[in-house]
mmCIF file of C-alpha atoms in Angstrom:
data_model
loop_
_atom_site.group_PDB
_atom_site.id
_atom_site.type_symbol
_atom_site.label_atom_id
_atom_site.label_comp_id
_atom_site.label_asym_id
_atom_site.label_seq_id
_atom_site.Cartn_x
_atom_site.Cartn_y
_atom_site.Cartn_z
ATOM 1 C CA MET A 240 -24.486 83.977 -92.449
ATOM 2 C CA TRP A 241 -23.535 83.506 -96.485
ATOM 3 C CA LYS A 242 -21.830 87.683 -96.162
ATOM 4 C CA GLN A 243 -19.163 85.561 -94.207
ATOM 5 C CA VAL A 244 -19.269 82.304 -96.422
ATOM 6 C CA HIS A 245 -18.653 84.205 -99.144
ATOM 7 C CA SER A 246 -15.694 86.051 -97.837
ATOM 8 C CA PHE A 247 -13.847 83.710 -96.108
ATOM 9 C CA THR A 248 -13.930 81.218 -99.467
ATOM 10 C CA GLU A 249 -13.568 84.163 -101.835
ATOM 11 C CA TRP A 250 -10.312 85.291 -99.745
ATOM 12 C CA LEU A 251 -9.205 81.303 -99.696
ATOM 13 C CA LEU A 252 -9.927 81.062 -104.101
ATOM 14 C CA ASN A 253 -7.587 83.976 -104.435
ATOM 15 C CA LYS A 254 -5.136 83.257 -101.759
ATOM 16 C CA TYR A 255 -4.347 79.368 -103.073
ATOM 17 C CA LEU A 256 -5.643 80.008 -106.426
ATOM 18 C CA ALA A 257 -3.224 83.048 -108.012
ATOM 19 C CA ARG A 258 -0.477 81.140 -106.440
ATOM 20 C CA TYR A 259 -0.666 78.527 -109.142
ATOM 21 C CA LEU A 260 -2.521 79.975 -111.769
ATOM 22 C CA SER A 261 -1.843 83.014 -113.938
ATOM 23 C CA ASN A 262 -5.404 84.530 -115.714
ATOM 24 C CA VAL A 263 -7.491 84.170 -112.904
ATOM 25 C CA ASN A 264 -10.275 86.757 -112.954
ATOM 26 C CA LEU A 265 -11.157 87.152 -109.674
ATOM 27 C CA HIS A 266 -14.551 89.641 -110.561
ATOM 28 C CA GLN A 267 -15.695 86.498 -111.519
ATOM 29 C CA VAL A 268 -14.500 83.973 -108.610
ATOM 30 C CA HIS A 269 -16.498 87.711 -106.988
ATOM 31 C CA ILE A 270 -19.538 87.293 -109.083
ATOM 32 C CA GLY A 271 -19.714 83.316 -108.409
ATOM 33 C CA LEU A 272 -19.636 82.995 -105.458
ATOM 34 C CA THR A 273 -22.381 85.475 -104.865
ATOM 35 C CA GLN A 274 -24.475 82.733 -106.459
ATOM 36 C CA GLY A 275 -23.301 80.183 -104.674
ATOM 37 C CA SER A 276 -20.570 77.965 -107.553
ATOM 38 C CA VAL A 277 -17.718 79.683 -109.538
ATOM 39 C CA GLU A 278 -17.018 78.068 -113.116
ATOM 40 C CA LEU A 279 -13.671 79.258 -115.007
ATOM 41 C CA GLU A 280 -12.017 78.179 -117.973
ATOM 42 C CA ASN A 281 -9.269 77.868 -120.368
ATOM 43 C CA LEU A 282 -6.652 78.663 -117.171
ATOM 44 C CA LYS A 283 -2.685 78.850 -117.436
ATOM 45 C CA LEU A 284 -0.823 77.344 -115.098
ATOM 46 C CA ARG A 285 2.438 79.434 -113.622
ATOM 47 C CA GLU A 286 5.665 78.080 -114.987
ATOM 48 C CA ASP A 287 7.510 78.871 -112.107
ATOM 49 C CA ALA A 288 4.174 77.167 -109.540
ATOM 50 C CA LEU A 289 6.646 73.916 -108.864
ATOM 51 C CA GLU A 290 9.521 76.558 -108.246
ATOM 52 C CA ASN A 291 9.364 75.674 -104.807
ATOM 53 C CA PHE A 292 9.764 72.287 -105.093
ATOM 54 C CA ASN A 293 13.276 72.053 -106.372
ATOM 55 C CA LEU A 294 12.607 70.106 -109.276
ATOM 56 C CA PRO A 295 15.403 69.121 -111.817
ATOM 57 C CA PHE A 296 12.753 70.811 -115.158
ATOM 58 C CA LYS A 297 10.387 73.641 -115.769
ATOM 59 C CA ILE A 298 7.009 73.693 -117.018
ATOM 60 C CA VAL A 299 6.661 74.940 -120.562
ATOM 61 C CA ASP A 300 2.848 74.803 -120.319
ATOM 62 C CA GLY A 301 0.367 73.732 -118.440
ATOM 63 C CA THR A 302 -3.379 74.824 -119.008
ATOM 64 C CA VAL A 303 -6.647 73.320 -117.052
ATOM 65 C CA GLY A 304 -10.085 73.325 -118.954
ATOM 66 C CA LYS A 305 -12.346 73.552 -116.442
ATOM 67 C CA LEU A 306 -12.469 74.392 -112.941
ATOM 68 C CA GLU A 307 -15.380 74.134 -111.522
ATOM 69 C CA LEU A 308 -16.275 75.336 -107.480
ATOM 70 C CA GLN A 309 -19.583 74.819 -105.754
ATOM 71 C CA VAL A 310 -19.544 75.932 -102.112
ATOM 72 C CA PRO A 311 -22.176 74.810 -99.473
ATOM 73 C CA VAL A 312 -24.345 77.741 -98.268
ATOM 74 C CA SER A 313 -26.424 76.106 -95.740
ATOM 75 C CA GLY A 314 -25.903 73.522 -93.272
ATOM 76 C CA LEU A 315 -21.849 73.774 -93.532
ATOM 77 C CA SER A 316 -21.344 70.884 -90.910
ATOM 78 C CA SER A 317 -23.224 68.423 -93.503
ATOM 79 C CA GLY A 318 -22.783 70.142 -96.957
ATOM 80 C CA SER A 319 -19.922 69.642 -99.588
ATOM 81 C CA LEU A 320 -17.310 71.351 -101.393
ATOM 82 C CA VAL A 321 -17.263 70.260 -104.522
ATOM 83 C CA LEU A 322 -14.125 71.453 -106.904
ATOM 84 C CA CYS A 323 -13.950 69.722 -110.094
ATOM 85 C CA LEU A 324 -10.829 70.050 -112.581
ATOM 86 C CA SER A 325 -11.361 69.111 -116.057
ATOM 87 C CA ASP A 326 -8.658 68.224 -118.589
ATOM 88 C CA LEU A 327 -5.103 69.518 -116.717
ATOM 89 C CA ASN A 328 -2.083 68.902 -119.130
ATOM 90 C CA ILE A 329 1.044 70.252 -118.234
ATOM 91 C CA ARG A 330 4.349 69.588 -119.939
ATOM 92 C CA ALA A 331 7.970 69.627 -119.119
ATOM 93 C CA SER A 332 10.994 70.253 -119.945
ATOM 94 C CA PRO A 333 14.432 69.670 -118.584
ATOM 95 C CA TYR A 334 15.700 73.188 -116.742
ATOM 96 C CA GLN A 335 18.015 74.778 -119.791
ATOM 97 C CA GLY A 336 19.095 78.081 -118.136
ATOM 98 C CA THR A 337 22.322 78.875 -117.360
ATOM 99 C CA GLU A 338 22.316 82.041 -116.543
ATOM 100 C CA TYR A 339 22.183 83.582 -113.093
ATOM 101 C CA ASP A 340 20.467 86.372 -112.276
ATOM 102 C CA PRO A 341 20.871 87.302 -108.595
ATOM 103 C CA ALA A 342 17.920 89.574 -108.591
ATOM 104 C CA LYS A 343 15.743 86.040 -109.217
ATOM 105 C CA GLU A 344 17.449 83.429 -107.300
ATOM 106 C CA GLU A 345 16.749 86.872 -104.265
ATOM 107 C CA GLU A 346 13.002 86.606 -104.755
ATOM 108 C CA GLN A 347 12.815 82.923 -105.164
ATOM 109 C CA ARG A 348 15.095 81.996 -101.907
ATOM 110 C CA LEU A 349 12.961 84.901 -100.197
ATOM 111 C CA ALA A 350 9.663 82.747 -101.466
ATOM 112 C CA ALA A 351 10.638 79.776 -100.551
ATOM 113 C CA LEU A 352 11.673 81.376 -97.277
ATOM 114 C CA ASN A 353 7.909 82.708 -97.182
ATOM 115 C CA VAL A 354 6.144 79.496 -97.089
ATOM 116 C CA LYS A 355 7.964 78.086 -94.344
ATOM 117 C CA LEU A 356 7.077 81.327 -92.543
ATOM 118 C CA GLU A 357 3.100 81.012 -93.568
ATOM 119 C CA ALA A 358 3.645 77.179 -92.353
ATOM 120 C CA LEU A 359 4.909 78.534 -88.974
ATOM 121 C CA GLU A 360 2.250 81.046 -88.171
ATOM 122 C CA GLN A 361 -0.778 78.258 -89.135
ATOM 123 C CA GLN A 362 0.794 76.832 -85.709
ATOM 124 C CA ILE A 363 0.581 79.680 -84.110
ATOM 125 C CA TYR A 364 -2.506 81.364 -85.207
ATOM 126 C CA GLN A 365 -4.187 78.150 -84.532
ATOM 127 C CA ARG A 366 -3.530 77.867 -80.820
ATOM 128 C CA LEU A 367 -4.268 81.708 -80.181
ATOM 129 C CA TYR A 368 -7.775 81.125 -82.029
ATOM 130 C CA ALA A 369 -8.539 78.128 -80.191
ATOM 131 C CA GLN A 370 -8.550 79.809 -76.990
ATOM 132 C CA SER A 371 -10.355 83.088 -78.064
ATOM 133 C CA GLN A 372 -14.191 83.466 -77.974
ATOM 134 C CA SER A 373 -14.906 85.570 -80.970
ATOM 135 C CA TRP A 374 -17.218 84.339 -83.573
ATOM 136 C CA LEU A 375 -14.550 84.509 -86.342
ATOM 137 C CA SER A 376 -12.463 82.418 -84.432
ATOM 138 C CA SER A 377 -14.959 79.942 -84.132
ATOM 139 C CA PHE A 378 -16.719 80.742 -87.604
ATOM 140 C CA ALA A 379 -13.853 80.550 -89.098
ATOM 141 C CA SER A 380 -12.248 77.264 -87.420
ATOM 142 C CA SER A 381 -15.612 75.544 -87.913
ATOM 143 C CA TYR A 382 -16.256 76.668 -91.614
ATOM 144 C CA PHE A 383 -13.173 75.543 -92.485
ATOM 145 C CA THR A 384 -12.843 72.126 -90.989
ATOM 146 C CA SER A 385 -16.150 70.740 -92.387
ATOM 147 C CA MET A 386 -15.277 72.108 -95.662
ATOM 148 C CA ILE A 387 -12.280 70.130 -96.031
ATOM 149 C CA GLU A 388 -13.669 67.112 -93.972
ATOM 150 C CA ASN A 389 -16.664 66.840 -96.565
ATOM 151 C CA LEU A 390 -14.714 68.039 -99.470
ATOM 152 C CA LYS A 391 -15.896 66.222 -102.546
ATOM 153 C CA LEU A 392 -12.741 66.792 -105.439
ATOM 154 C CA VAL A 393 -13.144 65.133 -108.539
ATOM 155 C CA ILE A 394 -10.520 65.426 -111.419
ATOM 156 C CA ASN A 395 -11.016 64.081 -115.136
ATOM 157 C CA ASP A 396 -8.335 63.323 -117.755
ATOM 158 C CA VAL A 397 -5.156 64.543 -116.690
ATOM 159 C CA HIS A 398 -1.891 64.599 -118.605
ATOM 160 C CA PHE A 399 1.844 65.051 -117.521
ATOM 161 C CA CYS A 400 4.105 65.009 -120.011
ATOM 162 C CA TYR A 401 8.232 65.294 -119.472
ATOM 163 C CA GLU A 402 9.917 66.141 -122.695
ATOM 164 C CA ASP A 403 13.615 66.030 -123.367
ATOM 165 C CA THR A 404 14.692 66.665 -126.631
ATOM 166 C CA VAL A 405 18.305 67.733 -125.485
ATOM 167 C CA SER A 406 20.010 65.797 -123.300
ATOM 168 C CA VAL A 407 20.253 62.893 -125.854
ATOM 169 C CA PRO A 408 19.484 64.513 -128.795
ATOM 170 C CA ALA A 409 20.074 61.108 -131.061
ATOM 171 C CA MET A 410 17.164 59.890 -129.169
ATOM 172 C CA PRO A 411 14.635 62.308 -127.816
ATOM 173 C CA PHE A 412 11.950 60.622 -125.264
ATOM 174 C CA TYR A 413 8.749 61.334 -123.675
ATOM 175 C CA LEU A 414 7.999 60.025 -120.021
ATOM 176 C CA GLY A 415 4.463 60.787 -119.384
ATOM 177 C CA ILE A 416 1.161 60.383 -116.774
ATOM 178 C CA THR A 417 -2.232 59.662 -117.686
ATOM 179 C CA ILE A 418 -5.499 59.952 -114.964
ATOM 180 C CA LYS A 419 -8.758 59.259 -116.477
ATOM 181 C CA HIS A 420 -10.368 60.010 -113.349
ATOM 182 C CA LEU A 421 -9.579 60.425 -109.784
ATOM 183 C CA ALA A 422 -12.517 61.576 -107.376
ATOM 184 C CA THR A 423 -12.121 61.953 -103.138
ATOM 185 C CA GLN A 424 -15.195 62.131 -101.101
ATOM 186 C CA PRO A 425 -16.440 61.344 -97.882
ATOM 187 C CA SER A 426 -16.733 57.264 -97.538
ATOM 188 C CA ALA A 427 -20.151 56.079 -98.130
ATOM 189 C CA SER A 428 -19.695 53.097 -95.315
ATOM 190 C CA PRO A 429 -21.547 53.913 -92.227
ATOM 191 C CA ASN A 430 -19.569 56.134 -89.668
ATOM 192 C CA LYS A 431 -18.105 54.578 -86.921
ATOM 193 C CA SER A 432 -18.698 57.525 -84.382
ATOM 194 C CA SER A 433 -17.984 61.074 -84.796
ATOM 195 C CA GLN A 434 -14.132 60.603 -83.685
ATOM 196 C CA PHE A 435 -13.578 59.066 -87.014
ATOM 197 C CA VAL A 436 -13.083 60.338 -90.404
ATOM 198 C CA LEU A 437 -13.954 58.097 -93.207
ATOM 199 C CA LYS A 438 -12.952 59.082 -97.225
ATOM 200 C CA GLU A 439 -13.300 57.653 -100.098
ATOM 201 C CA VAL A 440 -10.527 57.601 -103.249
ATOM 202 C CA GLN A 441 -11.208 56.401 -106.993
ATOM 203 C CA LEU A 442 -8.685 56.282 -109.352
ATOM 204 C CA GLU A 443 -9.413 55.546 -113.254
ATOM 205 C CA GLY A 444 -7.285 55.111 -115.819
ATOM 206 C CA LEU A 445 -3.778 55.453 -113.753
ATOM 207 C CA GLY A 446 -1.003 54.727 -117.004
ATOM 208 C CA VAL A 447 2.382 55.755 -117.830
ATOM 209 C CA TYR A 448 3.808 55.828 -121.003
ATOM 210 C CA TRP A 449 7.553 56.180 -122.547
ATOM 211 C CA ASN A 450 8.489 56.984 -125.666
ATOM 212 C CA PHE A 451 10.970 57.781 -127.949
ATOM 213 C CA GLY A 452 11.166 59.300 -131.531
ATOM 214 C CA ALA A 453 10.437 62.754 -132.526
ATOM 215 C CA SER A 454 6.713 62.517 -132.179
ATOM 216 C CA ASN A 455 3.958 61.464 -129.206
ATOM 217 C CA THR A 456 1.113 60.480 -130.104
ATOM 218 C CA GLU A 457 -2.118 59.490 -128.928
ATOM 219 C CA GLU A 458 -2.194 56.719 -130.599
ATOM 220 C CA GLU A 459 1.876 56.364 -130.457
ATOM 221 C CA LYS A 460 1.641 55.368 -126.423
ATOM 222 C CA CYS A 461 4.291 53.136 -125.684
ATOM 223 C CA TYR A 462 2.565 52.168 -121.776
ATOM 224 C CA VAL A 463 4.540 50.880 -119.318
ATOM 225 C CA LEU A 464 2.143 50.449 -116.910
ATOM 226 C CA GLU A 465 -1.256 49.789 -118.375
ATOM 227 C CA PRO A 466 -4.144 52.478 -117.316
ATOM 228 C CA ILE A 467 -5.299 50.840 -114.563
ATOM 229 C CA SER A 468 -7.840 51.707 -111.362
ATOM 230 C CA ALA A 469 -8.133 51.498 -107.894
ATOM 231 C CA LYS A 470 -10.092 52.414 -104.842
ATOM 232 C CA VAL A 471 -8.610 53.267 -101.208
ATOM 233 C CA GLU A 472 -10.268 54.293 -97.977
ATOM 234 C CA LEU A 473 -8.990 56.436 -95.398
ATOM 235 C CA THR A 474 -9.469 56.767 -92.013
ATOM 236 C CA GLN A 475 -8.258 59.035 -89.433
ATOM 237 C CA ASN A 476 -8.465 59.264 -85.930
ATOM 238 C CA LYS A 477 -9.596 62.927 -84.560
ATOM 239 C CA SER A 478 -9.144 61.756 -80.961
ATOM 240 C CA THR A 479 -7.418 64.642 -79.223
ATOM 241 C CA GLN A 480 -5.639 62.105 -77.064
ATOM 242 C CA PRO A 481 -2.005 60.682 -78.334
ATOM 243 C CA LEU A 482 -1.848 57.776 -79.616
ATOM 244 C CA ASN A 483 0.313 55.930 -77.591
ATOM 245 C CA SER A 484 -0.933 52.298 -78.698
ATOM 246 C CA LEU A 485 0.380 50.542 -82.243
ATOM 247 C CA GLN A 486 -2.770 49.081 -82.232
ATOM 248 C CA THR A 487 -4.517 52.696 -82.546
ATOM 249 C CA PRO A 488 -3.229 53.842 -85.667
ATOM 250 C CA ARG A 489 -4.082 58.011 -86.429
ATOM 251 C CA PHE A 490 -4.648 56.786 -90.044
ATOM 252 C CA THR A 491 -5.473 53.415 -91.892
ATOM 253 C CA ALA A 492 -5.811 52.643 -95.364
ATOM 254 C CA SER A 493 -7.729 49.932 -97.444
ATOM 255 C CA LEU A 494 -6.418 49.289 -100.969
ATOM 256 C CA THR A 495 -8.573 47.732 -103.391
ATOM 257 C CA LEU A 496 -6.500 47.285 -106.871
ATOM 258 C CA GLN A 497 -7.083 45.978 -109.981
ATOM 259 C CA THR A 498 -4.100 43.531 -111.706
ATOM 260 C CA PHE A 499 -1.867 45.248 -113.416
ATOM 261 C CA GLN A 500 1.396 44.433 -115.373
ATOM 262 C CA LEU A 501 4.597 46.355 -115.535
ATOM 263 C CA THR A 502 5.935 46.322 -118.891
ATOM 264 C CA LEU A 503 10.089 47.332 -120.384
ATOM 265 C CA SER A 504 10.788 47.232 -123.466
ATOM 266 C CA SER A 505 15.030 46.420 -124.177
ATOM 267 C CA ARG A 506 15.561 49.580 -124.974
ATOM 268 C CA GLN A 507 13.734 51.607 -122.136
ATOM 269 C CA TYR A 508 15.806 49.016 -119.801
ATOM 270 C CA HIS A 509 18.676 49.749 -121.194
ATOM 271 C CA MET A 510 17.599 53.639 -121.345
ATOM 272 C CA THR A 511 16.624 53.265 -117.445
ATOM 273 C CA ALA A 512 20.108 54.061 -116.246
ATOM 274 C CA GLN A 513 21.149 57.033 -118.312
ATOM 275 C CA ILE A 514 17.681 58.653 -117.811
ATOM 276 C CA LEU A 515 18.223 58.033 -113.604
ATOM 277 C CA ASN A 516 22.084 60.099 -114.553
ATOM 278 C CA ILE A 517 20.360 62.774 -116.720
ATOM 279 C CA ILE A 518 17.815 63.906 -113.840
ATOM 280 C CA ASP A 519 20.742 63.996 -111.500
ATOM 281 C CA TRP A 520 23.310 66.104 -113.877
ATOM 282 C CA GLN A 521 20.004 68.210 -114.634
ATOM 283 C CA ARG A 522 19.361 68.677 -110.909
ATOM 284 C CA ARG A 523 23.171 69.857 -110.151
ATOM 285 C CA LYS A 524 23.135 71.453 -113.837
ATOM 286 C CA LYS A 525 20.371 73.632 -111.548
ATOM 287 C CA LEU A 526 22.101 73.985 -108.467
ATOM 288 C CA ASN A 527 25.627 75.509 -109.672
ATOM 289 C CA ARG A 528 24.517 77.749 -112.391
ATOM 290 C CA LYS A 529 25.795 80.531 -110.104
ATOM 291 C CA TRP A 530 29.613 79.922 -110.987
ATOM 292 C CA HIS A 531 29.011 78.596 -114.372
ATOM 293 C CA PRO A 532 31.422 80.766 -116.864
ATOM 294 C CA GLY A 533 29.090 80.461 -119.861
ATOM 295 C CA VAL A 534 31.551 79.742 -122.699
ATOM 296 C CA PRO A 535 33.243 76.802 -124.779
ATOM 297 C CA VAL A 536 35.180 74.721 -122.769
ATOM 298 C CA HIS A 537 37.481 75.140 -125.959
ATOM 299 C CA GLY A 538 39.513 78.440 -125.182
ATOM 300 C CA ASN A 539 38.653 78.775 -121.658
ATOM 301 C CA VAL A 540 39.676 76.130 -119.852
ATOM 302 C CA ALA A 541 40.678 78.400 -117.094
ATOM 303 C CA ALA A 542 37.411 79.519 -116.574
ATOM 304 C CA TRP A 543 36.049 76.334 -116.353
ATOM 305 C CA TRP A 544 38.518 75.103 -114.115
ATOM 306 C CA LYS A 545 37.188 78.076 -112.182
ATOM 307 C CA PHE A 546 33.681 76.918 -111.973
ATOM 308 C CA ALA A 547 34.622 73.208 -110.535
ATOM 309 C CA ILE A 548 36.630 74.172 -108.013
ATOM 310 C CA SER A 549 34.129 76.995 -107.175
ATOM 311 C CA ALA A 550 30.945 73.942 -107.244
ATOM 312 C CA VAL A 551 32.833 71.860 -105.231
ATOM 313 C CA SER A 552 34.608 74.311 -102.808
ATOM 314 C CA ALA A 553 31.126 76.357 -101.679
ATOM 315 C CA PRO A 554 29.580 73.746 -99.937
ATOM 316 C CA ILE A 555 32.111 73.019 -97.686
ATOM 317 C CA SER A 556 32.687 77.288 -97.331
ATOM 318 C CA ARG A 557 29.282 77.162 -96.127
ATOM 319 C CA ARG A 558 29.429 74.621 -93.766
ATOM 320 C CA MET A 559 32.337 75.784 -92.451
ATOM 321 C CA GLN A 560 31.096 79.201 -91.941
ATOM 322 C CA ARG A 561 27.839 78.326 -89.885
ATOM 323 C CA GLU A 562 30.434 76.256 -87.514
ATOM 324 C CA ARG A 563 32.144 80.294 -86.706
ATOM 325 C CA SER A 564 31.783 81.373 -82.803
ATOM 326 C CA THR A 565 30.775 85.124 -85.075
ATOM 327 C CA PHE A 566 28.289 83.348 -87.538
ATOM 328 C CA VAL A 567 26.093 81.807 -84.091
ATOM 329 C CA SER A 568 26.229 85.421 -82.802
ATOM 330 C CA ALA A 569 24.538 87.203 -85.538
ATOM 331 C CA ARG A 570 22.773 84.139 -86.775
ATOM 332 C CA ALA A 571 21.628 84.609 -82.754
ATOM 333 C CA LYS A 572 21.055 88.731 -82.955
ATOM 334 C CA LEU A 573 18.979 88.187 -86.033
ATOM 335 C CA LEU A 574 16.471 86.194 -84.161
ATOM 336 C CA VAL A 575 16.508 87.775 -81.663
ATOM 337 C CA GLN A 576 15.293 91.144 -83.462
ATOM 338 C CA TYR A 577 12.707 88.725 -85.440
ATOM 339 C CA VAL A 578 10.687 88.048 -82.512
ATOM 340 C CA ASP A 579 11.061 91.455 -80.860
ATOM 341 C CA LEU A 580 9.069 92.578 -83.941
ATOM 342 C CA TYR A 581 7.088 90.375 -84.443
ATOM 343 C CA ALA A 582 6.181 91.164 -81.228
ATOM 344 C CA LYS A 583 5.589 94.050 -81.497
ATOM 345 C CA MET A 584 3.614 93.594 -85.213
ATOM 346 C CA LEU A 585 1.105 91.401 -83.198
ATOM 347 C CA SER A 586 1.102 94.158 -80.102
ATOM 348 C CA LYS A 587 0.050 96.477 -82.572
ATOM 349 C CA HIS A 588 -2.011 95.062 -84.841
ATOM 350 C CA GLU A 589 -4.796 92.218 -84.887
ATOM 351 C CA ILE A 590 -4.384 89.109 -85.624
ATOM 352 C CA LYS A 591 -6.345 88.835 -88.631
ATOM 353 C CA VAL A 592 -8.159 85.949 -90.698
ATOM 354 C CA SER A 593 -5.537 86.271 -93.066
ATOM 355 C CA GLY A 594 -3.079 84.697 -90.751
ATOM 356 C CA PHE A 595 -4.939 81.566 -89.993
ATOM 357 C CA PHE A 596 -4.353 80.130 -93.199
#
């Protein structure tokens, strides 16, 4: 049984850790899992880890000081999967790139489509495995469900900092979020019944700061939200029947929050609207970089007029194109072709556990 637990957990780690971390030692993960625990240090966050979220900023630097994972070997129904992350530091900056790389854009577009496709396939495989009686489907489903319900997640010392020294060169600013401790675990409260899953979330030292100037040190942090603590108890109703009554919610939450205050200096208050405009400008800049001329306005007026016209007319052209009968017909033929190819793939290959998640 442990061999199956080891293989299944290793597959999950390789699939999801590699998506966000760039220097994961898969051999070390393999060795650690044979002993029931994995410990990795000084991990680097991938620069494209948040690319699919289409955010108006990019990751400049991201590190995870230590990642620890303890895998339940026995008693899967009651054992806990413990994941601990320490010293998580992320530094972000405004998106500045204006050069358009068609190959890279197509790669990112396909990656985003693959994420959506995987989510849809998960639903399909879930239904197929629910009907299957094989030991693999039963094991995968029960093991993964038990892990999620008994997951203990502990995150210590988180620091996210958005640095902008280019939007307003005369007034660089640093907007950051700090978390001292975040933990989720099964609630210590008596379980009502097997129909309910209780989770407890503890949060300590959540703070938001906003600094101006050329430096951003620990001593100079100007907190908008002073570090606070909170506790949340979540209850999920696992009933397989539809919950049609408003008095019977699927999820309920109980929040305990200490008294806190928000503080904005005069400088921060007057900069708020400008910062929001900058973020919106960065978003539109990234969206329209395909047509950016990449030359100064002076002496290149025609190129900049062409850029403005293209940026405004492109969304209109796309919308009009999608309304034409030729586009609808081509899309319908493409969908039929995709269904045929997918059906052939399923008929030739046995459904593997890698498609389940």
